[in-house]
mmCIF file as gemmi writes it, N, C-alpha and C atoms, coordinates in Angstrom:
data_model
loop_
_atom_site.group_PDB
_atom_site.id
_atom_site.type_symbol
_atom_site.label_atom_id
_atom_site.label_alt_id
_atom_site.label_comp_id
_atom_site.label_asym_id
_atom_site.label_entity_id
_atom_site.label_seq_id
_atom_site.pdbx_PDB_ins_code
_atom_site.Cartn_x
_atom_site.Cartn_y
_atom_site.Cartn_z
_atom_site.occupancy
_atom_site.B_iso_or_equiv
_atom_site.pdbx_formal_charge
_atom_site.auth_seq_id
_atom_site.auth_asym_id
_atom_site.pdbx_PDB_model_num
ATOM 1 N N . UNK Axp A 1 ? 50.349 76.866 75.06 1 0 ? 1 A 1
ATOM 2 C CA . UNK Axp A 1 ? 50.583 78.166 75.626 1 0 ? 1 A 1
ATOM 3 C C . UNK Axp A 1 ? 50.658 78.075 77.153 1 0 ? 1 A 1
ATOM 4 N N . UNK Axp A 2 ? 50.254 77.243 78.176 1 0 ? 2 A 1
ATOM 5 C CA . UNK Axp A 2 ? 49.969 76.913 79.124 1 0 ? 2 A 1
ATOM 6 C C . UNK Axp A 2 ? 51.247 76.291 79.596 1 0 ? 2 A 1
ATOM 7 N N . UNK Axp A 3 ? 51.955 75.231 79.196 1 0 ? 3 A 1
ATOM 8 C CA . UNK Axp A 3 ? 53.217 74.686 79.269 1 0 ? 3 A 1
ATOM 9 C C . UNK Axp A 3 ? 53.954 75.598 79.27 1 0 ? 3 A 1
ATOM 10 N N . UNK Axp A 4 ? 54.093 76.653 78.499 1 0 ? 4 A 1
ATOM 11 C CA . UNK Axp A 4 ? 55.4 77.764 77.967 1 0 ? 4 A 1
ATOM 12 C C . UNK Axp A 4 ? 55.128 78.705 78.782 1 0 ? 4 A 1
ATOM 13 N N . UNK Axp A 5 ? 53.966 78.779 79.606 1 0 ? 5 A 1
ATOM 14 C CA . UNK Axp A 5 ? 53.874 80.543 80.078 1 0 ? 5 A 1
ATOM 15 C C . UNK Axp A 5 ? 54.249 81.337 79.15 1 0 ? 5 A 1
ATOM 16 N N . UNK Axp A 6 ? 53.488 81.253 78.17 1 0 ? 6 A 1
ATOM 17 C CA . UNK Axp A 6 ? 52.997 82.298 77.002 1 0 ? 6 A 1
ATOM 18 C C . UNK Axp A 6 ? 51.399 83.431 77.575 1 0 ? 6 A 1
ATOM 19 N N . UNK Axp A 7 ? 51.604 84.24 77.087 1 0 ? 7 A 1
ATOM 20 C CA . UNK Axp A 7 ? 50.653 85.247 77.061 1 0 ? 7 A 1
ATOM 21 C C . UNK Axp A 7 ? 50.068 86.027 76.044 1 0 ? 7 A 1
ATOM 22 N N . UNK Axp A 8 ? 49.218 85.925 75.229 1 0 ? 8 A 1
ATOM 23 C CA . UNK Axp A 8 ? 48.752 86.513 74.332 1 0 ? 8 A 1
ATOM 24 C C . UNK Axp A 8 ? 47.824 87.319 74.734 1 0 ? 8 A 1
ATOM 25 N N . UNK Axp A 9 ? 48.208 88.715 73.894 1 0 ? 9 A 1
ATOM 26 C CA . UNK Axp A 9 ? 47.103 89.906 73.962 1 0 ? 9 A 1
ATOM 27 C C . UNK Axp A 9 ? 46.774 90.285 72.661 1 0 ? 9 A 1
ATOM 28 N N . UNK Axp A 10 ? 45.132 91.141 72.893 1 0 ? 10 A 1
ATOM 29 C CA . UNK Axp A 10 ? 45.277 91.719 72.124 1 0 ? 10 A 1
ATOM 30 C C . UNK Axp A 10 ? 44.649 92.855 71.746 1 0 ? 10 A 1
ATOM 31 N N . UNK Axp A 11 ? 44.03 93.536 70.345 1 0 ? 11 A 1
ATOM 32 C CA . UNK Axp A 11 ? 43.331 94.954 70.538 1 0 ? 11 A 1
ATOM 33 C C . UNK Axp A 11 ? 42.837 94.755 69.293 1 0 ? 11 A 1
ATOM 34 N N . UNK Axp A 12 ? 41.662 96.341 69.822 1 0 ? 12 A 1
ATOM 35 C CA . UNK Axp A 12 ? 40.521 96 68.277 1 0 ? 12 A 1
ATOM 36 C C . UNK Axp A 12 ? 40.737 97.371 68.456 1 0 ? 12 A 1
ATOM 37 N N . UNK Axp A 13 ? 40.728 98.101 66.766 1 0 ? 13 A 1
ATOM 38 C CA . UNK Axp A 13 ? 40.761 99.317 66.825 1 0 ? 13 A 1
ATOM 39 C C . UNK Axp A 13 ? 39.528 99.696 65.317 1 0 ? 13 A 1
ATOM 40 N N . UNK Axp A 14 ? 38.41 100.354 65.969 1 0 ? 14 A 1
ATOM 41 C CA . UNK Axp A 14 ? 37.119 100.22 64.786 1 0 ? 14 A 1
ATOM 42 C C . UNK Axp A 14 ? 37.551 101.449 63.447 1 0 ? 14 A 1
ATOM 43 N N . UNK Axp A 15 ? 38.806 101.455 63.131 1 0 ? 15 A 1
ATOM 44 C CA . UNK Axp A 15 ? 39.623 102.387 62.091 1 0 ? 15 A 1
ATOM 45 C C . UNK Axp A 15 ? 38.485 102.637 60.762 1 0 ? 15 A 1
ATOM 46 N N . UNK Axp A 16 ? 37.138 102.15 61.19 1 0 ? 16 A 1
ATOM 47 C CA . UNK Axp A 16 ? 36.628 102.557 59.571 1 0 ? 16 A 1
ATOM 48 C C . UNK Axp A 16 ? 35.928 104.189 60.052 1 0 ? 16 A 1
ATOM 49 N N . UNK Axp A 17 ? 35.792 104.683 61.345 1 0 ? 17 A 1
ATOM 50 C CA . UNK Axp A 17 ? 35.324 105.896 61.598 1 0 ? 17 A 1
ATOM 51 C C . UNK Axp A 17 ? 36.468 107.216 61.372 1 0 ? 17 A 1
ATOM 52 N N . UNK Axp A 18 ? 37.357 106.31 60.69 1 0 ? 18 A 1
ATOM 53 C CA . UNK Axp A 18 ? 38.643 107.319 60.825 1 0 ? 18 A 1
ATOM 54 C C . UNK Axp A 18 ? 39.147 107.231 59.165 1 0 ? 18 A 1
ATOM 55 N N . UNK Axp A 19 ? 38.358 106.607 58.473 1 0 ? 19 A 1
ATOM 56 C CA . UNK Axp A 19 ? 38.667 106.615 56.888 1 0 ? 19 A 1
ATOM 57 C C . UNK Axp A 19 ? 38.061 108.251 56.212 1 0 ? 19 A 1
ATOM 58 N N . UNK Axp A 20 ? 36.931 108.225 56.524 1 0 ? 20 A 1
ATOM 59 C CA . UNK Axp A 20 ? 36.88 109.873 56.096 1 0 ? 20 A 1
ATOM 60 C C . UNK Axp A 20 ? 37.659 110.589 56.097 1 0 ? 20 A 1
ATOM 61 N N . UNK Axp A 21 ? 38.002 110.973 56.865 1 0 ? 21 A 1
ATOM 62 C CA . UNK Axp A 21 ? 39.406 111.868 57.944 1 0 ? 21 A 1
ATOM 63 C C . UNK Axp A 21 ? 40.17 111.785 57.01 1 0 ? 21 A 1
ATOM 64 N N . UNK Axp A 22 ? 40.891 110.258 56.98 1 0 ? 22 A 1
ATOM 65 C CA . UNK Axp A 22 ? 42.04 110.165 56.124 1 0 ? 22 A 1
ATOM 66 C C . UNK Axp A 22 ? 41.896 110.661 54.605 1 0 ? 22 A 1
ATOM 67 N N . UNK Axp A 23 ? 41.052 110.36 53.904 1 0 ? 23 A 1
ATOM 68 C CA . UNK Axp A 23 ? 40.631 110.532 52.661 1 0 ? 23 A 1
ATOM 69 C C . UNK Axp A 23 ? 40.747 111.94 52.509 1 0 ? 23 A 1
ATOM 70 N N . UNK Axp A 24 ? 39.836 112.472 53.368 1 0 ? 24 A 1
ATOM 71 C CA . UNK Axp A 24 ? 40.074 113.81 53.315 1 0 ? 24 A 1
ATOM 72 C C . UNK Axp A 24 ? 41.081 114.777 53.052 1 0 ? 24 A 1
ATOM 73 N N . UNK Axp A 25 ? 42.366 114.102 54.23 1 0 ? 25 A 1
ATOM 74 C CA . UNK Axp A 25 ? 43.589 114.573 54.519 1 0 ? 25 A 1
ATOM 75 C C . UNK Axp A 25 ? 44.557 114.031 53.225 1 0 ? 25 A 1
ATOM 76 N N . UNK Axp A 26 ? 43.952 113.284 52.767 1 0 ? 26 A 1
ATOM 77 C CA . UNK Axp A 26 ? 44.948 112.623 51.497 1 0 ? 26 A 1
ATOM 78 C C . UNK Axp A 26 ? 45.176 113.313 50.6 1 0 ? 26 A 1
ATOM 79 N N . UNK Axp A 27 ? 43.667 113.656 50.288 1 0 ? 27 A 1
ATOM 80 C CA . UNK Axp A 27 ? 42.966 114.622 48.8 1 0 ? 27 A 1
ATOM 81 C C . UNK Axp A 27 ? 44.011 116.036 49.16 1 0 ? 27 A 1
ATOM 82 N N . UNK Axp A 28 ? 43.984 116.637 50.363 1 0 ? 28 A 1
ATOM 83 C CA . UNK Axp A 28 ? 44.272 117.819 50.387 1 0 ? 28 A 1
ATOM 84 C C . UNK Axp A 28 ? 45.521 117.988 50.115 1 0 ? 28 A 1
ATOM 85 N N . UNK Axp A 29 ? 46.543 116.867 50.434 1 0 ? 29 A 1
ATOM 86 C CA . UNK Axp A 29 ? 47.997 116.839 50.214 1 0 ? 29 A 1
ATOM 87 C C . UNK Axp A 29 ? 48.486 116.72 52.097 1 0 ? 29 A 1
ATOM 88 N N . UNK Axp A 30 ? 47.772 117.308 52.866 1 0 ? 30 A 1
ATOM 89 C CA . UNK Axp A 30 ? 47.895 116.852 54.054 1 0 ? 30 A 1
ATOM 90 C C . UNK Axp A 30 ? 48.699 115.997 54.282 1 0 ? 30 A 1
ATOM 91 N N . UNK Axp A 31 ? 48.359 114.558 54.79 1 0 ? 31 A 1
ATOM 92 C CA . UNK Axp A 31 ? 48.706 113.813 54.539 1 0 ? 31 A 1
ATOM 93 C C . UNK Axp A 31 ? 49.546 113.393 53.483 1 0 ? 31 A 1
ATOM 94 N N . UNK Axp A 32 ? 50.645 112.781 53.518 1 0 ? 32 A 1
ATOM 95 C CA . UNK Axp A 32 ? 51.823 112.217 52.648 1 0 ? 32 A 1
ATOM 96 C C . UNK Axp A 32 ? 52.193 110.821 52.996 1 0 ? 32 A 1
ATOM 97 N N . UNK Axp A 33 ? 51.844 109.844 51.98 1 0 ? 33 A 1
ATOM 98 C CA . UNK Axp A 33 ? 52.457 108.359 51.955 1 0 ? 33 A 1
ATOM 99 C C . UNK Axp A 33 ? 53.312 107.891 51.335 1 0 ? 33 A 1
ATOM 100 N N . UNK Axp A 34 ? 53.852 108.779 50.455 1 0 ? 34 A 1
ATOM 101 C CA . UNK Axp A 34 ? 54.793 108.358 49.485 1 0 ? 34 A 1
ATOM 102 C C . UNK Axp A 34 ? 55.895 107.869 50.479 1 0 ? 34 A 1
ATOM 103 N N . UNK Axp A 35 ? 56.536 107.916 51.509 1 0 ? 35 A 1
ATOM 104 C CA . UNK Axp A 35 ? 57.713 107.173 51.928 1 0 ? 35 A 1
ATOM 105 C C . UNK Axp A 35 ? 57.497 106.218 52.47 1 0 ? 35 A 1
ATOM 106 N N . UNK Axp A 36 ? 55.878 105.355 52.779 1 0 ? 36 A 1
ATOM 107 C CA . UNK Axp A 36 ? 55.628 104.342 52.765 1 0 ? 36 A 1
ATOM 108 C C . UNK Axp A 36 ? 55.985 103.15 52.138 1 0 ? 36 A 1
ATOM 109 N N . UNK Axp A 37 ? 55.924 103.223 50.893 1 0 ? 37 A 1
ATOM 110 C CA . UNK Axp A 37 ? 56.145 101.705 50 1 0 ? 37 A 1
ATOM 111 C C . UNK Axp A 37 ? 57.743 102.613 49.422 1 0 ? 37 A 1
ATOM 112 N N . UNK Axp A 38 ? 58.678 101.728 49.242 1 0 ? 38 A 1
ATOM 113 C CA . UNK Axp A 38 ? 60.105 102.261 48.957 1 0 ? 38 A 1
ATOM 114 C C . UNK Axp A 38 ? 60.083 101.706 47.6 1 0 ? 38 A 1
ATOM 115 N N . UNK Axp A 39 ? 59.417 100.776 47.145 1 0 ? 39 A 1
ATOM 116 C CA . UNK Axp A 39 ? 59.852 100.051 46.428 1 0 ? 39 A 1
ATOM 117 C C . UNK Axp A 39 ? 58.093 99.303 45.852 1 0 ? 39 A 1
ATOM 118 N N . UNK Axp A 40 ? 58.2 99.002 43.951 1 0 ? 40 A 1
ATOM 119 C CA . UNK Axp A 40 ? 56.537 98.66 43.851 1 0 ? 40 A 1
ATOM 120 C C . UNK Axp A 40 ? 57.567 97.701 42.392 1 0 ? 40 A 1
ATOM 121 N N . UNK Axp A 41 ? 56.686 97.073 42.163 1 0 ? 41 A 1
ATOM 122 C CA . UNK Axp A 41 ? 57.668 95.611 41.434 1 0 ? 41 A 1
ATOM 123 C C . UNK Axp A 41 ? 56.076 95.284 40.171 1 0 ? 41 A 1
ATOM 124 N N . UNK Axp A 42 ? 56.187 94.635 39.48 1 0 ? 42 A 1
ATOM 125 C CA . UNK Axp A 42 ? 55.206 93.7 38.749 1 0 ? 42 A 1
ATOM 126 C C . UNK Axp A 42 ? 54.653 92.607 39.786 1 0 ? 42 A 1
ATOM 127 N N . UNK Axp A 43 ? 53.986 91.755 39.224 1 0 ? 43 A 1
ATOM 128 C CA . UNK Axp A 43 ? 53.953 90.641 40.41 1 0 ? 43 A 1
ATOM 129 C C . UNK Axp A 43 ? 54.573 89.483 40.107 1 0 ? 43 A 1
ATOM 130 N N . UNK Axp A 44 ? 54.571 89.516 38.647 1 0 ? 44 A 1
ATOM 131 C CA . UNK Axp A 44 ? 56.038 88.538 38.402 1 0 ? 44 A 1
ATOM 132 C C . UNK Axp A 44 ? 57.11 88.642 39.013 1 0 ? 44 A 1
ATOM 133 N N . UNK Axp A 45 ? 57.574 89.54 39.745 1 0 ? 45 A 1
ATOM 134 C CA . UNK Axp A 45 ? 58.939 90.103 40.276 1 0 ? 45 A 1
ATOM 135 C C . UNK Axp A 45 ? 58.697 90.034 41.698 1 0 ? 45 A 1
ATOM 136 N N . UNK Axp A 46 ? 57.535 89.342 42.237 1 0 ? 46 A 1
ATOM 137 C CA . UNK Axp A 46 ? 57.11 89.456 43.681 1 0 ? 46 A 1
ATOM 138 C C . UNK Axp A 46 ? 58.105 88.575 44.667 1 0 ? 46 A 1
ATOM 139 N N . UNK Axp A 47 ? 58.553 87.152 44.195 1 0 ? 47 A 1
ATOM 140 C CA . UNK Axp A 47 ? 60.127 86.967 44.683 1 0 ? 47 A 1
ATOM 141 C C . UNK Axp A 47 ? 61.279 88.273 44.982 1 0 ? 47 A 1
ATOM 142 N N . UNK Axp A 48 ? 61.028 88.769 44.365 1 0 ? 48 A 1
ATOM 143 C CA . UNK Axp A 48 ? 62.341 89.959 44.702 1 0 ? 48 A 1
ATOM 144 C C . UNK Axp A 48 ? 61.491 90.536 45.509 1 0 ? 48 A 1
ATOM 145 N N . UNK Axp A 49 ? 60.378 91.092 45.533 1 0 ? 49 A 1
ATOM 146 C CA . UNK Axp A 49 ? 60.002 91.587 46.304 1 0 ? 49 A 1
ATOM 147 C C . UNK Axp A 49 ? 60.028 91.357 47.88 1 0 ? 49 A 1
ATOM 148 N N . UNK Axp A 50 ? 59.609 90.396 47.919 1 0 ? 50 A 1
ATOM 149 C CA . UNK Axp A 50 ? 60.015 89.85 49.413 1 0 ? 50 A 1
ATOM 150 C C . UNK Axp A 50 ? 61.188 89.652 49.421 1 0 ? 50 A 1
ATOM 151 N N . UNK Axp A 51 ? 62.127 88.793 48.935 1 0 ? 51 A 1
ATOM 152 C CA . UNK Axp A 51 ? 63.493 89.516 48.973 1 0 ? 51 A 1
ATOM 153 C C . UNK Axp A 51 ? 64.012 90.088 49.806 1 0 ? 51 A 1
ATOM 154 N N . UNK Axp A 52 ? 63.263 91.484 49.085 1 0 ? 52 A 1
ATOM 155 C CA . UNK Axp A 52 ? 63.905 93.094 49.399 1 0 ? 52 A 1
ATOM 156 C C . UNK Axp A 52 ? 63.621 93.483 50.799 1 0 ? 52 A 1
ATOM 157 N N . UNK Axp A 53 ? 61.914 93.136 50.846 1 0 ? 53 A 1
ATOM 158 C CA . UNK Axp A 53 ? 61.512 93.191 51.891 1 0 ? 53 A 1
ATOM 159 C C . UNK Axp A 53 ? 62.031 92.544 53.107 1 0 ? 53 A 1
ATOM 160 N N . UNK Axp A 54 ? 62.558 91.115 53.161 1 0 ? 54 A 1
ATOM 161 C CA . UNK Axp A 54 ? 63.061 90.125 54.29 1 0 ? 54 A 1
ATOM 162 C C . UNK Axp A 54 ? 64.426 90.58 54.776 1 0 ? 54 A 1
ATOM 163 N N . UNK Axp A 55 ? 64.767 91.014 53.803 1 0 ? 55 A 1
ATOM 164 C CA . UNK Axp A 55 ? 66.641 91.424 53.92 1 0 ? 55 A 1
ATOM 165 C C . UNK Axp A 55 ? 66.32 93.143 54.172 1 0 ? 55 A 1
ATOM 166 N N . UNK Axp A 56 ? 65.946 94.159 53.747 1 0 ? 56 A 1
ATOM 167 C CA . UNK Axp A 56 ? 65.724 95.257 54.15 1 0 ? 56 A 1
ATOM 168 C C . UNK Axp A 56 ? 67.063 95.563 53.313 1 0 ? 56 A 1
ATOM 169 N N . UNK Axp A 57 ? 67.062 95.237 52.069 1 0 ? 57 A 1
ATOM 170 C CA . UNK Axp A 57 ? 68.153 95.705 51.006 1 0 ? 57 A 1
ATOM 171 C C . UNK Axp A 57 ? 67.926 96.742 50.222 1 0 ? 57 A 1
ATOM 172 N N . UNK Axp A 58 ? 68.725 97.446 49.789 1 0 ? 58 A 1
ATOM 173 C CA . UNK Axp A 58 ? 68.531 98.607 49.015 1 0 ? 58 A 1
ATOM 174 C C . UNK Axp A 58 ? 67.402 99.65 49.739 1 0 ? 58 A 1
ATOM 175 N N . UNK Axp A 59 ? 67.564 99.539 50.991 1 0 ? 59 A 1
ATOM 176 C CA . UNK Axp A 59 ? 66.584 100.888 51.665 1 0 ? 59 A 1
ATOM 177 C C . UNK Axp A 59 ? 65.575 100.391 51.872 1 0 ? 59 A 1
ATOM 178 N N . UNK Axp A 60 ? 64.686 99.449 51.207 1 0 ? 60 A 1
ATOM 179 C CA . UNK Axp A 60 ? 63.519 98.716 51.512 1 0 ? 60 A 1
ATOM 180 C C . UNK Axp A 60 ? 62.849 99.169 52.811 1 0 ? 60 A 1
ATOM 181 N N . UNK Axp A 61 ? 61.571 99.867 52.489 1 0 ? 61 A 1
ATOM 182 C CA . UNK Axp A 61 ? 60.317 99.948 54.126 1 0 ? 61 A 1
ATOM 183 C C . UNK Axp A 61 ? 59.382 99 53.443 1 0 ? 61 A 1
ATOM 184 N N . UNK Axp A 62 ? 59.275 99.298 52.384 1 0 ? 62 A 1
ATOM 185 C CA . UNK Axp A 62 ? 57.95 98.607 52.27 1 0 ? 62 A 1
ATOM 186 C C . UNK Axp A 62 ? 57.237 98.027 50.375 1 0 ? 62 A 1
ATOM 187 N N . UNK Axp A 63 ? 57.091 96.988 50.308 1 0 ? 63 A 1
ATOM 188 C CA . UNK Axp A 63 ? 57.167 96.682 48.845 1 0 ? 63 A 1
ATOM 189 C C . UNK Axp A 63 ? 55.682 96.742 48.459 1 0 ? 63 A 1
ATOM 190 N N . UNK Axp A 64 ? 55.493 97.644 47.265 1 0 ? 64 A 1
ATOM 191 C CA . UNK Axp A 64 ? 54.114 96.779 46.477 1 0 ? 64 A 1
ATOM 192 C C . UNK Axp A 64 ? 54.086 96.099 45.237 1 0 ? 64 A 1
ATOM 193 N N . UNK Axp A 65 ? 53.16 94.915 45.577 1 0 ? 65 A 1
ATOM 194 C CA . UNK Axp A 65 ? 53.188 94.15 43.836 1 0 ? 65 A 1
ATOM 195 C C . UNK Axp A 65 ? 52.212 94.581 43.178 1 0 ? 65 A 1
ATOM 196 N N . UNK Axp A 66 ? 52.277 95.236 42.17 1 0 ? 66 A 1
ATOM 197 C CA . UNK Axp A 66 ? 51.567 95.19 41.27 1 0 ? 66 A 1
ATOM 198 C C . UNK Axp A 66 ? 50.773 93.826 40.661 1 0 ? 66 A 1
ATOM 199 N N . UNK Axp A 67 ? 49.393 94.036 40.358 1 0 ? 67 A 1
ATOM 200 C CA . UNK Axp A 67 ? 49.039 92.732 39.376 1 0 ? 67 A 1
ATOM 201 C C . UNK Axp A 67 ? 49.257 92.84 37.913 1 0 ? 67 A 1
């Protein structure tokens, strides 16, 4: 890193004082995640999944595998 004049930063964010909140806001309908994951597969199918994910094919934000 020293050779390259590289610079690394970075940040801590203590997000477990902010899980209530969310939970909260989830339950109520508040909050909405459904346009988060575009796409949810088996995990046999987790090749496609990344896939989908690497190429950003068929609309792809975001994949989940199922176990």
């Amino acid at each position: 890193m020293i050779n390259k004049g590289l610079t690394v930063r970075g940040a801590q964010m203590h997000g477990q004082r902010y899980i209530p909140m969310l939970l909260e806001r989830l339950a109520s309908g508040e909050l909405r995640t459904a346009h988060l994951a575009t796409h949810t597969v088996p995990l046999d199918q987790a090749p496609k999944a990344y896939d989908l994910f690497k190429h950003k094919t068929d609309g792809c934000v975001r994949t989940v595998i199922r176990p």
